Amino acid sequence: MSERMTIRLDRTVCDGFGICAKHAPKYFSLDDWGYASLVGDGTVAEEDHDAVMRALLDCPVHAIMEVGEHRPAGTHPVSSTAVEDPAAGIKAEDNEAEWGFTR
Ligand code: SF4
């Protein structure tokens, strides 16, 4: 069984703690200022899952995220704004029928 793991790194979030590179130096490299960037395309070999997982969990600003293979790219798994029921606000407005009196 070969379970694939893919990670992403949001460099706008990264705060340069360098923890990821300490845990998984094969996958994260630090620039001169200590900010991380991904080595390779984010595909993690099976034997490195644990190290990368540790880096992911230890990142203080959660700049590293796992990308599910079945999830379409582009969706942001972090933001989870509740979707309101669109039917909740709709009011049925009855037309008031005019009552015709017959005399
Ligand atoms: S652990 Fe997080 S904040 Fe620190 S360098 Fe890595 S990605 Fe950036």
Short mmCIF file of N, CA and C and ligand atoms in Angstrom, two decimals:
data_model
loop_
_atom_site.label_atom_id
_atom_site.label_comp_id
_atom_site.label_asym_id
_atom_site.label_seq_id
_atom_site.Cartn_x
_atom_site.Cartn_y
_atom_site.Cartn_z
N MET A 1 0.85 -1.20 0.00
CA MET A 1 0.00 0.00 0.00
C MET A 1 0.88 1.24 0.00
N SER A 2 0.65 2.10 -0.92
CA SER A 2 1.43 3.33 -0.93
C SER A 2 0.49 4.53 -0.81
N GLU A 3 0.50 5.06 0.37
CA GLU A 3 -0.35 6.22 0.63
C GLU A 3 0.41 7.48 0.31
N ARG A 4 -0.18 8.26 -0.53
CA ARG A 4 0.53 9.46 -0.93
C ARG A 4 0.16 10.64 -0.05
N MET A 5 1.17 11.44 0.21
CA MET A 5 0.95 12.60 1.05
C MET A 5 1.54 13.81 0.31
N THR A 6 0.75 14.83 0.25
CA THR A 6 1.22 16.04 -0.40
C THR A 6 1.03 17.21 0.55
N ILE A 7 2.02 18.05 0.62
CA ILE A 7 1.91 19.19 1.53
C ILE A 7 2.06 20.49 0.75
N ARG A 8 1.57 21.50 1.38
CA ARG A 8 1.71 22.84 0.83
C ARG A 8 2.25 23.77 1.91
N LEU A 9 2.91 24.77 1.47
CA LEU A 9 3.46 25.73 2.42
C LEU A 9 3.02 27.13 2.02
N ASP A 10 2.37 27.78 2.94
CA ASP A 10 1.93 29.14 2.68
C ASP A 10 2.98 30.11 3.19
N ARG A 11 3.76 30.61 2.27
CA ARG A 11 4.89 31.45 2.68
C ARG A 11 4.46 32.82 3.18
N THR A 12 3.23 33.20 2.92
CA THR A 12 2.75 34.48 3.45
C THR A 12 2.43 34.35 4.93
N VAL A 13 2.24 33.11 5.37
CA VAL A 13 1.92 32.86 6.77
C VAL A 13 3.18 32.56 7.58
N CYS A 14 4.13 31.90 6.92
CA CYS A 14 5.36 31.48 7.59
C CYS A 14 6.02 32.64 8.31
N ASP A 15 6.42 32.36 9.53
CA ASP A 15 7.00 33.41 10.35
C ASP A 15 8.47 33.17 10.65
N GLY A 16 9.05 32.22 9.94
CA GLY A 16 10.49 32.04 10.03
C GLY A 16 10.99 31.41 11.32
N PHE A 17 10.23 30.49 11.88
CA PHE A 17 10.68 29.82 13.10
C PHE A 17 11.68 28.71 12.80
N GLY A 18 11.61 28.19 11.61
CA GLY A 18 12.59 27.20 11.21
C GLY A 18 12.37 25.82 11.77
N ILE A 19 11.26 25.61 12.42
CA ILE A 19 11.01 24.32 13.05
C ILE A 19 10.82 23.22 12.01
N CYS A 20 10.15 23.56 10.95
CA CYS A 20 9.88 22.56 9.92
C CYS A 20 11.19 22.01 9.35
N ALA A 21 12.13 22.89 9.10
CA ALA A 21 13.40 22.46 8.52
C ALA A 21 14.19 21.60 9.50
N LYS A 22 13.94 21.81 10.76
CA LYS A 22 14.63 21.01 11.77
C LYS A 22 14.07 19.58 11.78
N HIS A 23 12.75 19.49 11.63
CA HIS A 23 12.11 18.18 11.65
C HIS A 23 12.31 17.43 10.34
N ALA A 24 12.14 18.12 9.24
CA ALA A 24 12.20 17.46 7.94
C ALA A 24 13.03 18.29 6.96
N PRO A 25 14.33 18.29 7.15
CA PRO A 25 15.21 19.11 6.30
C PRO A 25 15.17 18.71 4.83
N LYS A 26 14.68 17.50 4.57
CA LYS A 26 14.59 17.07 3.17
C LYS A 26 13.48 17.80 2.43
N TYR A 27 12.54 18.35 3.18
CA TYR A 27 11.36 18.92 2.54
C TYR A 27 11.23 20.43 2.72
N PHE A 28 11.97 20.95 3.70
CA PHE A 28 11.89 22.39 3.91
C PHE A 28 13.30 22.96 3.93
N SER A 29 13.47 24.00 3.16
CA SER A 29 14.75 24.69 3.24
C SER A 29 14.49 26.12 3.69
N LEU A 30 15.43 26.65 4.41
CA LEU A 30 15.27 28.00 4.93
C LEU A 30 16.12 28.97 4.12
N ASP A 31 15.55 30.13 3.89
CA ASP A 31 16.34 31.13 3.19
C ASP A 31 17.19 31.92 4.19
N ASP A 32 17.85 32.94 3.72
CA ASP A 32 18.78 33.69 4.58
C ASP A 32 18.10 34.32 5.78
N TRP A 33 16.80 34.54 5.67
CA TRP A 33 16.08 35.18 6.77
C TRP A 33 15.38 34.16 7.66
N GLY A 34 15.53 32.88 7.33
CA GLY A 34 14.94 31.83 8.14
C GLY A 34 13.55 31.43 7.71
N TYR A 35 13.10 31.99 6.59
CA TYR A 35 11.78 31.61 6.11
C TYR A 35 11.87 30.35 5.27
N ALA A 36 10.85 29.52 5.43
CA ALA A 36 10.91 28.21 4.80
C ALA A 36 10.36 28.24 3.39
N SER A 37 10.87 27.35 2.58
CA SER A 37 10.23 27.07 1.31
C SER A 37 10.28 25.56 1.09
N LEU A 38 9.35 25.10 0.28
CA LEU A 38 9.27 23.67 0.05
C LEU A 38 10.39 23.21 -0.86
N VAL A 39 10.93 22.07 -0.54
CA VAL A 39 11.87 21.43 -1.45
C VAL A 39 11.07 20.45 -2.30
N GLY A 40 11.16 20.61 -3.59
CA GLY A 40 10.40 19.72 -4.46
C GLY A 40 8.97 20.21 -4.62
N ASP A 41 8.08 19.31 -5.00
CA ASP A 41 6.71 19.71 -5.31
C ASP A 41 5.74 19.41 -4.19
N GLY A 42 6.28 19.06 -3.02
CA GLY A 42 5.42 18.83 -1.88
C GLY A 42 4.97 17.40 -1.71
N THR A 43 5.41 16.55 -2.59
CA THR A 43 5.09 15.13 -2.44
C THR A 43 6.05 14.51 -1.44
N VAL A 44 5.45 13.85 -0.47
CA VAL A 44 6.23 13.30 0.63
C VAL A 44 6.31 11.79 0.50
N ALA A 45 7.52 11.28 0.54
CA ALA A 45 7.70 9.83 0.50
C ALA A 45 7.16 9.21 1.78
N GLU A 46 6.70 7.96 1.64
CA GLU A 46 6.01 7.31 2.74
C GLU A 46 6.87 7.25 4.01
N GLU A 47 8.14 6.99 3.84
CA GLU A 47 9.00 6.83 5.02
C GLU A 47 9.24 8.17 5.72
N ASP A 48 8.85 9.26 5.08
CA ASP A 48 9.07 10.57 5.68
C ASP A 48 7.80 11.19 6.25
N HIS A 49 6.70 10.44 6.19
CA HIS A 49 5.43 10.97 6.67
C HIS A 49 5.52 11.50 8.10
N ASP A 50 6.15 10.70 8.96
CA ASP A 50 6.20 11.08 10.38
C ASP A 50 6.95 12.38 10.59
N ALA A 51 8.10 12.50 9.95
CA ALA A 51 8.90 13.70 10.11
C ALA A 51 8.17 14.93 9.59
N VAL A 52 7.53 14.77 8.44
CA VAL A 52 6.81 15.89 7.85
C VAL A 52 5.57 16.23 8.67
N MET A 53 4.92 15.20 9.18
CA MET A 53 3.75 15.41 10.02
C MET A 53 4.14 16.21 11.27
N ARG A 54 5.28 15.88 11.82
CA ARG A 54 5.76 16.60 13.01
C ARG A 54 6.02 18.07 12.67
N ALA A 55 6.62 18.28 11.52
CA ALA A 55 6.88 19.65 11.09
C ALA A 55 5.57 20.41 10.92
N LEU A 56 4.60 19.71 10.32
CA LEU A 56 3.30 20.33 10.09
C LEU A 56 2.62 20.72 11.40
N LEU A 57 2.68 19.79 12.36
CA LEU A 57 1.99 20.04 13.62
C LEU A 57 2.74 21.03 14.50
N ASP A 58 4.05 21.10 14.32
CA ASP A 58 4.84 21.96 15.19
C ASP A 58 4.97 23.38 14.67
N CYS A 59 4.61 23.60 13.45
CA CYS A 59 4.71 24.96 12.92
C CYS A 59 3.79 25.87 13.72
N PRO A 60 4.36 26.88 14.37
CA PRO A 60 3.56 27.71 15.28
C PRO A 60 2.47 28.51 14.59
N VAL A 61 2.62 28.75 13.31
CA VAL A 61 1.62 29.57 12.62
C VAL A 61 0.81 28.77 11.60
N HIS A 62 1.01 27.45 11.63
CA HIS A 62 0.26 26.55 10.74
C HIS A 62 0.39 26.96 9.27
N ALA A 63 1.60 27.19 8.87
CA ALA A 63 1.83 27.57 7.47
C ALA A 63 1.89 26.35 6.56
N ILE A 64 2.05 25.20 7.17
CA ILE A 64 2.16 23.96 6.40
C ILE A 64 0.83 23.23 6.47
N MET A 65 0.34 22.79 5.34
CA MET A 65 -0.90 22.02 5.38
C MET A 65 -0.80 20.83 4.46
N GLU A 66 -1.55 19.84 4.82
CA GLU A 66 -1.59 18.65 4.00
C GLU A 66 -2.66 18.81 2.94
N VAL A 67 -2.32 18.43 1.75
CA VAL A 67 -3.28 18.52 0.67
C VAL A 67 -3.79 17.14 0.36
N GLY A 68 -5.07 16.96 0.51
CA GLY A 68 -5.66 15.66 0.22
C GLY A 68 -5.65 15.39 -1.27
N GLU A 69 -5.43 14.14 -1.61
CA GLU A 69 -5.32 13.80 -3.02
C GLU A 69 -6.64 13.96 -3.76
N HIS A 70 -7.73 13.77 -3.03
CA HIS A 70 -9.03 13.80 -3.68
C HIS A 70 -9.68 15.17 -3.63
N ARG A 71 -9.03 16.08 -2.93
CA ARG A 71 -9.62 17.41 -2.82
C ARG A 71 -9.20 18.24 -4.03
N PRO A 72 -10.15 18.93 -4.63
CA PRO A 72 -9.78 19.78 -5.77
C PRO A 72 -8.88 20.92 -5.32
N ALA A 73 -7.90 21.20 -6.13
CA ALA A 73 -6.96 22.25 -5.77
C ALA A 73 -7.65 23.62 -5.79
N GLY A 74 -7.19 24.49 -4.93
CA GLY A 74 -7.75 25.84 -4.91
C GLY A 74 -8.67 26.09 -3.74
N THR A 75 -9.25 25.05 -3.20
CA THR A 75 -10.11 25.24 -2.04
C THR A 75 -9.26 25.44 -0.81
N HIS A 76 -9.73 26.26 0.07
CA HIS A 76 -8.99 26.54 1.29
C HIS A 76 -9.61 25.78 2.44
N PRO A 77 -8.96 24.71 2.87
CA PRO A 77 -9.55 23.88 3.92
C PRO A 77 -9.59 24.57 5.28
N VAL A 78 -8.84 25.67 5.42
CA VAL A 78 -8.77 26.33 6.72
C VAL A 78 -10.01 27.16 6.99
N SER A 79 -10.44 27.92 5.98
CA SER A 79 -11.59 28.79 6.20
C SER A 79 -12.87 27.97 6.15
N SER A 80 -13.62 28.02 7.21
CA SER A 80 -14.86 27.25 7.24
C SER A 80 -16.00 28.15 7.70
N THR A 81 -16.36 29.07 6.84
CA THR A 81 -17.49 29.92 7.17
C THR A 81 -18.78 29.15 6.97
N ALA A 82 -19.62 29.26 7.94
CA ALA A 82 -20.86 28.51 7.89
C ALA A 82 -21.74 29.00 6.74
N VAL A 83 -22.24 28.04 6.02
CA VAL A 83 -23.11 28.38 4.91
C VAL A 83 -24.54 28.46 5.42
N GLU A 84 -25.12 29.62 5.20
CA GLU A 84 -26.48 29.79 5.70
C GLU A 84 -27.48 29.19 4.73
N ASP A 85 -28.53 28.71 5.28
CA ASP A 85 -29.60 28.15 4.47
C ASP A 85 -30.24 29.25 3.64
N PRO A 86 -30.12 29.18 2.33
CA PRO A 86 -30.63 30.26 1.47
C PRO A 86 -32.15 30.37 1.50
N ALA A 87 -32.81 29.31 1.91
CA ALA A 87 -34.27 29.33 1.91
C ALA A 87 -34.83 29.96 3.19
N ALA A 88 -33.94 30.16 4.18
CA ALA A 88 -34.41 30.61 5.48
C ALA A 88 -35.02 32.02 5.43
N GLY A 89 -34.48 32.87 4.54
CA GLY A 89 -34.92 34.26 4.55
C GLY A 89 -36.09 34.54 3.63
N ILE A 90 -36.48 33.55 2.88
CA ILE A 90 -37.53 33.80 1.89
C ILE A 90 -38.90 33.76 2.55
N LYS A 91 -39.64 34.86 2.38
CA LYS A 91 -40.99 34.91 2.94
C LYS A 91 -42.01 34.78 1.80
N ALA A 92 -42.93 33.94 2.02
CA ALA A 92 -43.97 33.80 1.01
C ALA A 92 -44.99 34.93 1.18
N GLU A 93 -45.13 35.71 0.14
CA GLU A 93 -46.04 36.83 0.25
C GLU A 93 -47.32 36.55 -0.51
N ASP A 94 -48.33 36.37 0.23
CA ASP A 94 -49.60 36.04 -0.41
C ASP A 94 -50.24 37.28 -1.00
N ASN A 95 -50.74 37.12 -2.19
CA ASN A 95 -51.52 38.21 -2.76
C ASN A 95 -52.88 38.25 -2.09
N GLU A 96 -53.19 39.42 -1.57
CA GLU A 96 -54.47 39.50 -0.90
C GLU A 96 -55.58 39.59 -1.93
N ALA A 97 -56.32 38.55 -1.96
CA ALA A 97 -57.41 38.52 -2.93
C ALA A 97 -58.52 39.46 -2.46
N GLU A 98 -59.05 40.21 -3.40
CA GLU A 98 -60.11 41.13 -3.00
C GLU A 98 -61.43 40.37 -2.92
N TRP A 99 -62.07 40.57 -1.85
CA TRP A 99 -63.30 39.85 -1.62
C TRP A 99 -64.46 40.58 -2.28
N GLY A 100 -65.04 39.93 -3.24
CA GLY A 100 -66.15 40.60 -3.92
C GLY A 100 -67.49 40.27 -3.26
N PHE A 101 -68.18 41.34 -2.83
CA PHE A 101 -69.48 41.12 -2.23
C PHE A 101 -70.58 41.20 -3.28
N THR A 102 -71.40 40.27 -3.28
CA THR A 102 -72.55 40.34 -4.16
C THR A 102 -73.77 40.74 -3.36
N ARG A 103 -74.47 41.75 -3.86
CA ARG A 103 -75.62 42.23 -3.11
C ARG A 103 -76.92 41.71 -3.65
S1 SF4 B 1 7.85 25.97 11.06
FE1 SF4 B 1 6.28 27.20 10.06
S2 SF4 B 1 6.77 29.31 10.56
FE2 SF4 B 1 8.59 28.07 10.98
S3 SF4 B 1 9.83 28.20 9.12
FE3 SF4 B 1 8.56 26.36 8.96
S4 SF4 B 1 6.72 27.05 7.87
FE4 SF4 B 1 7.76 28.87 8.61
#
